[in-house]
PDB file of C-alpha atoms in Angstrom:
ATOM      1  CA  UNK A 133       0.000   0.000   0.000  1.00 49.00           C
ATOM      2  CA  UNK A 134       1.043   3.552  -0.703  1.00 52.00           C
ATOM      3  CA  UNK A 135       1.642   5.539   2.541  1.00 49.00           C
ATOM      4  CA  UNK A 136       0.407   8.723   0.856  1.00 50.00           C
ATOM      5  CA  UNK A 137      -2.955   7.089   0.167  1.00 48.00           C
ATOM      6  CA  UNK A 138      -3.259   6.048   3.818  1.00 46.00           C
ATOM      7  CA  UNK A 139      -2.549   9.598   4.967  1.00 46.00           C
ATOM      8  CA  UNK A 140      -5.171  10.952   2.582  1.00 49.00           C
ATOM      9  CA  UNK A 141      -7.713   8.439   3.861  1.00 47.00           C
ATOM     10  CA  UNK A 142      -7.075   9.548   7.440  1.00 46.00           C
ATOM     11  CA  UNK A 143      -7.383  13.222   6.471  1.00 45.00           C
ATOM     12  CA  UNK A 144     -10.856  12.754   5.016  1.00 47.00           C
ATOM     13  CA  UNK A 145     -13.773  13.874   7.104  1.00 49.00           C
ATOM     14  CA  UNK A 146     -17.025  12.104   7.814  1.00 52.00           C
ATOM     15  CA  UNK A 147     -18.381  13.821   4.694  1.00 58.00           C
ATOM     16  CA  UNK A 148     -15.631  12.141   2.697  1.00 62.00           C
ATOM     17  CA  UNK A 149     -13.983  15.364   1.640  1.00 77.00           C
ATOM     18  CA  UNK A 150     -10.432  16.057   0.638  1.00 90.00           C
ATOM     19  CA  UNK A 151      -8.590  19.266   1.567  1.00 91.00           C
ATOM     20  CA  UNK A 152      -9.261  20.664  -1.919  1.00 92.00           C
ATOM     21  CA  UNK A 153     -12.993  19.956  -1.624  1.00 93.00           C
ATOM     22  CA  UNK A 154     -13.078  21.505   1.852  1.00 92.00           C
ATOM     23  CA  UNK A 155     -11.345  24.628   0.547  1.00 92.00           C
ATOM     24  CA  UNK A 156     -13.838  24.958  -2.288  1.00 94.00           C
ATOM     25  CA  UNK A 157     -16.689  24.709   0.245  1.00 94.00           C
ATOM     26  CA  UNK A 158     -15.070  27.452   2.347  1.00 95.00           C
ATOM     27  CA  UNK A 159     -14.737  29.712  -0.693  1.00 96.00           C
ATOM     28  CA  UNK A 160     -18.361  29.009  -1.674  1.00 96.00           C
ATOM     29  CA  UNK A 161     -19.506  29.875   1.849  1.00 97.00           C
ATOM     30  CA  UNK A 162     -17.478  33.096   1.815  1.00 97.00           C
ATOM     31  CA  UNK A 163     -19.009  34.092  -1.530  1.00 97.00           C
ATOM     32  CA  UNK A 164     -22.518  33.293  -0.306  1.00 97.00           C
ATOM     33  CA  UNK A 165     -22.045  35.507   2.763  1.00 96.00           C
ATOM     34  CA  UNK A 166     -20.401  38.242   0.665  1.00 97.00           C
ATOM     35  CA  UNK A 167     -23.325  38.315  -1.774  1.00 97.00           C
ATOM     36  CA  UNK A 168     -25.929  38.264   0.993  1.00 97.00           C
ATOM     37  CA  UNK A 169     -24.462  41.139   3.024  1.00 96.00           C
ATOM     38  CA  UNK A 170     -26.347  43.936   1.189  1.00 97.00           C
ATOM     39  CA  UNK A 171     -29.636  42.116   1.874  1.00 96.00           C
ATOM     40  CA  UNK A 172     -28.680  41.562   5.535  1.00 96.00           C
ATOM     41  CA  UNK A 173     -27.697  45.213   6.041  1.00 95.00           C
ATOM     42  CA  UNK A 174     -30.955  46.392   4.505  1.00 95.00           C
ATOM     43  CA  UNK A 175     -33.162  43.858   6.291  1.00 95.00           C
ATOM     44  CA  UNK A 176     -31.728  44.463   9.755  1.00 94.00           C
ATOM     45  CA  UNK A 177     -30.971  48.187   9.142  1.00 93.00           C
ATOM     46  CA  UNK A 178     -27.468  47.697  10.468  1.00 92.00           C
ATOM     47  CA  UNK A 179     -25.543  50.848  11.412  1.00 92.00           C
ATOM     48  CA  UNK A 180     -22.205  49.436  10.233  1.00 92.00           C
ATOM     49  CA  UNK A 181     -22.960  49.422   6.497  1.00 92.00           C
ATOM     50  CA  UNK A 182     -22.011  47.014   3.744  1.00 95.00           C
ATOM     51  CA  UNK A 183     -18.288  47.777   3.829  1.00 96.00           C
ATOM     52  CA  UNK A 184     -18.119  47.296   7.596  1.00 93.00           C
ATOM     53  CA  UNK A 185     -19.961  43.985   7.346  1.00 95.00           C
ATOM     54  CA  UNK A 186     -17.667  42.732   4.605  1.00 96.00           C
ATOM     55  CA  UNK A 187     -14.629  43.726   6.668  1.00 94.00           C
ATOM     56  CA  UNK A 188     -16.022  41.780   9.621  1.00 94.00           C
ATOM     57  CA  UNK A 189     -16.759  38.818   7.344  1.00 95.00           C
ATOM     58  CA  UNK A 190     -13.135  38.756   6.211  1.00 95.00           C
ATOM     59  CA  UNK A 191     -11.981  39.005   9.819  1.00 93.00           C
ATOM     60  CA  UNK A 192     -14.193  36.074  10.839  1.00 92.00           C
ATOM     61  CA  UNK A 193     -12.853  33.884   8.028  1.00 95.00           C
ATOM     62  CA  UNK A 194      -9.244  34.952   8.703  1.00 94.00           C
ATOM     63  CA  UNK A 195      -9.665  33.895  12.317  1.00 92.00           C
ATOM     64  CA  UNK A 196      -9.797  30.253  11.162  1.00 92.00           C
ATOM     65  CA  UNK A 197      -7.322  30.420   8.285  1.00 91.00           C
ATOM     66  CA  UNK A 198      -4.774  28.192  10.041  1.00 92.00           C
ATOM     67  CA  UNK A 199      -7.162  25.274  10.545  1.00 92.00           C
ATOM     68  CA  UNK A 200      -5.822  22.280   8.626  1.00 92.00           C
ATOM     69  CA  UNK A 201      -7.993  19.394   9.869  1.00 93.00           C
ATOM     70  CA  UNK A 202     -10.580  18.685   7.170  1.00 93.00           C
ATOM     71  CA  UNK A 203     -13.137  17.511   9.736  1.00 93.00           C
ATOM     72  CA  UNK A 204     -12.877  20.803  11.627  1.00 93.00           C
ATOM     73  CA  UNK A 205     -13.108  22.775   8.386  1.00 94.00           C
ATOM     74  CA  UNK A 206     -16.244  20.856   7.405  1.00 94.00           C
ATOM     75  CA  UNK A 207     -17.771  21.494  10.830  1.00 94.00           C
ATOM     76  CA  UNK A 208     -17.039  25.224  10.537  1.00 94.00           C
ATOM     77  CA  UNK A 209     -18.569  25.310   7.057  1.00 95.00           C
ATOM     78  CA  UNK A 210     -21.740  23.605   8.312  1.00 95.00           C
ATOM     79  CA  UNK A 211     -21.992  26.104  11.178  1.00 95.00           C
ATOM     80  CA  UNK A 212     -21.394  28.972   8.770  1.00 95.00           C
ATOM     81  CA  UNK A 213     -24.142  27.741   6.452  1.00 96.00           C
ATOM     82  CA  UNK A 214     -26.545  27.468   9.384  1.00 96.00           C
ATOM     83  CA  UNK A 215     -25.695  31.024  10.482  1.00 95.00           C
ATOM     84  CA  UNK A 216     -26.230  32.288   6.951  1.00 96.00           C
ATOM     85  CA  UNK A 217     -29.586  30.543   6.642  1.00 96.00           C
ATOM     86  CA  UNK A 218     -30.764  31.822  10.038  1.00 95.00           C
ATOM     87  CA  UNK A 219     -29.648  35.351   9.211  1.00 95.00           C
ATOM     88  CA  UNK A 220     -31.035  35.398   5.680  1.00 95.00           C
ATOM     89  CA  UNK A 221     -34.422  34.000   6.733  1.00 95.00           C
ATOM     90  CA  UNK A 222     -34.600  36.570   9.569  1.00 93.00           C
ATOM     91  CA  UNK A 223     -34.789  33.855  12.197  1.00 93.00           C
ATOM     92  CA  UNK A 224     -32.513  36.140  14.197  1.00 91.00           C
ATOM     93  CA  UNK A 225     -33.140  39.551  15.618  1.00 92.00           C
ATOM     94  CA  UNK A 226     -30.971  42.583  15.069  1.00 91.00           C
ATOM     95  CA  UNK A 227     -29.243  42.121  18.439  1.00 90.00           C
ATOM     96  CA  UNK A 228     -28.122  38.630  17.422  1.00 89.00           C
ATOM     97  CA  UNK A 229     -26.565  39.996  14.238  1.00 91.00           C
ATOM     98  CA  UNK A 230     -24.931  42.914  16.067  1.00 90.00           C
ATOM     99  CA  UNK A 231     -23.186  40.495  18.444  1.00 89.00           C
ATOM    100  CA  UNK A 232     -20.806  39.656  15.597  1.00 86.00           C
ATOM    101  CA  UNK A 233     -19.484  43.203  15.852  1.00 84.00           C
ATOM    102  CA  UNK A 234     -18.773  43.036  19.590  1.00 80.00           C
ATOM    103  CA  UNK A 235     -15.260  42.630  20.925  1.00 66.00           C
ATOM    104  CA  UNK A 236     -14.026  39.199  19.854  1.00 56.00           C
ATOM    105  CA  UNK A 237     -11.746  38.724  22.862  1.00 58.00           C
ATOM    106  CA  UNK A 238     -14.536  37.046  24.819  1.00 57.00           C
ATOM    107  CA  UNK A 239     -15.927  37.758  28.237  1.00 58.00           C
ATOM    108  CA  UNK A 240     -13.893  40.020  30.446  1.00 65.00           C
ATOM    109  CA  UNK A 241     -12.724  38.542  33.748  1.00 66.00           C
ATOM    110  CA  UNK A 242     -14.720  39.712  36.727  1.00 69.00           C
ATOM    111  CA  UNK A 243     -12.865  41.968  39.111  1.00 72.00           C
ATOM    112  CA  UNK A 244     -13.089  41.539  42.817  1.00 78.00           C
ATOM    113  CA  UNK A 245     -14.355  44.203  45.201  1.00 78.00           C
ATOM    114  CA  UNK A 246     -10.901  45.517  46.074  1.00 79.00           C
ATOM    115  CA  UNK A 247      -9.907  46.073  42.423  1.00 77.00           C
ATOM    116  CA  UNK A 248     -13.142  47.945  41.747  1.00 76.00           C
ATOM    117  CA  UNK A 249     -12.686  50.003  44.926  1.00 79.00           C
ATOM    118  CA  UNK A 250      -9.128  51.014  43.998  1.00 79.00           C
ATOM    119  CA  UNK A 251     -10.302  52.061  40.509  1.00 77.00           C
ATOM    120  CA  UNK A 252     -13.002  54.222  42.072  1.00 75.00           C
ATOM    121  CA  UNK A 253     -15.968  52.164  40.974  1.00 69.00           C
ATOM    122  CA  UNK A 254     -18.901  51.167  43.145  1.00 60.00           C
TER     123      UNK A 254
END
């Protein structure tokens, strides 16, 4: 048996995709979001505009650009398609869409009483 073939078989996801197929699905998802942004901005009357949404879209895709595992890529594509469908069909409210524009660092650690007191907060 060819060792390269065995490595390729291991790299395939449950959907049976190769890295090239996974990449094409990522590009298709990106294009679908990119084309739908004007509709989303108009439907939800977003204050960030089309250019701001497309910048955020690029940022969201760039966040996962180093993912190499085909199974993880396929999972991210499925989640992205679900988000697109929910957003396009207005199954979300404006606040759900605006959460994408919040700080991406995650929840801030809670400060204890003494830290708040020293900063002059109640």
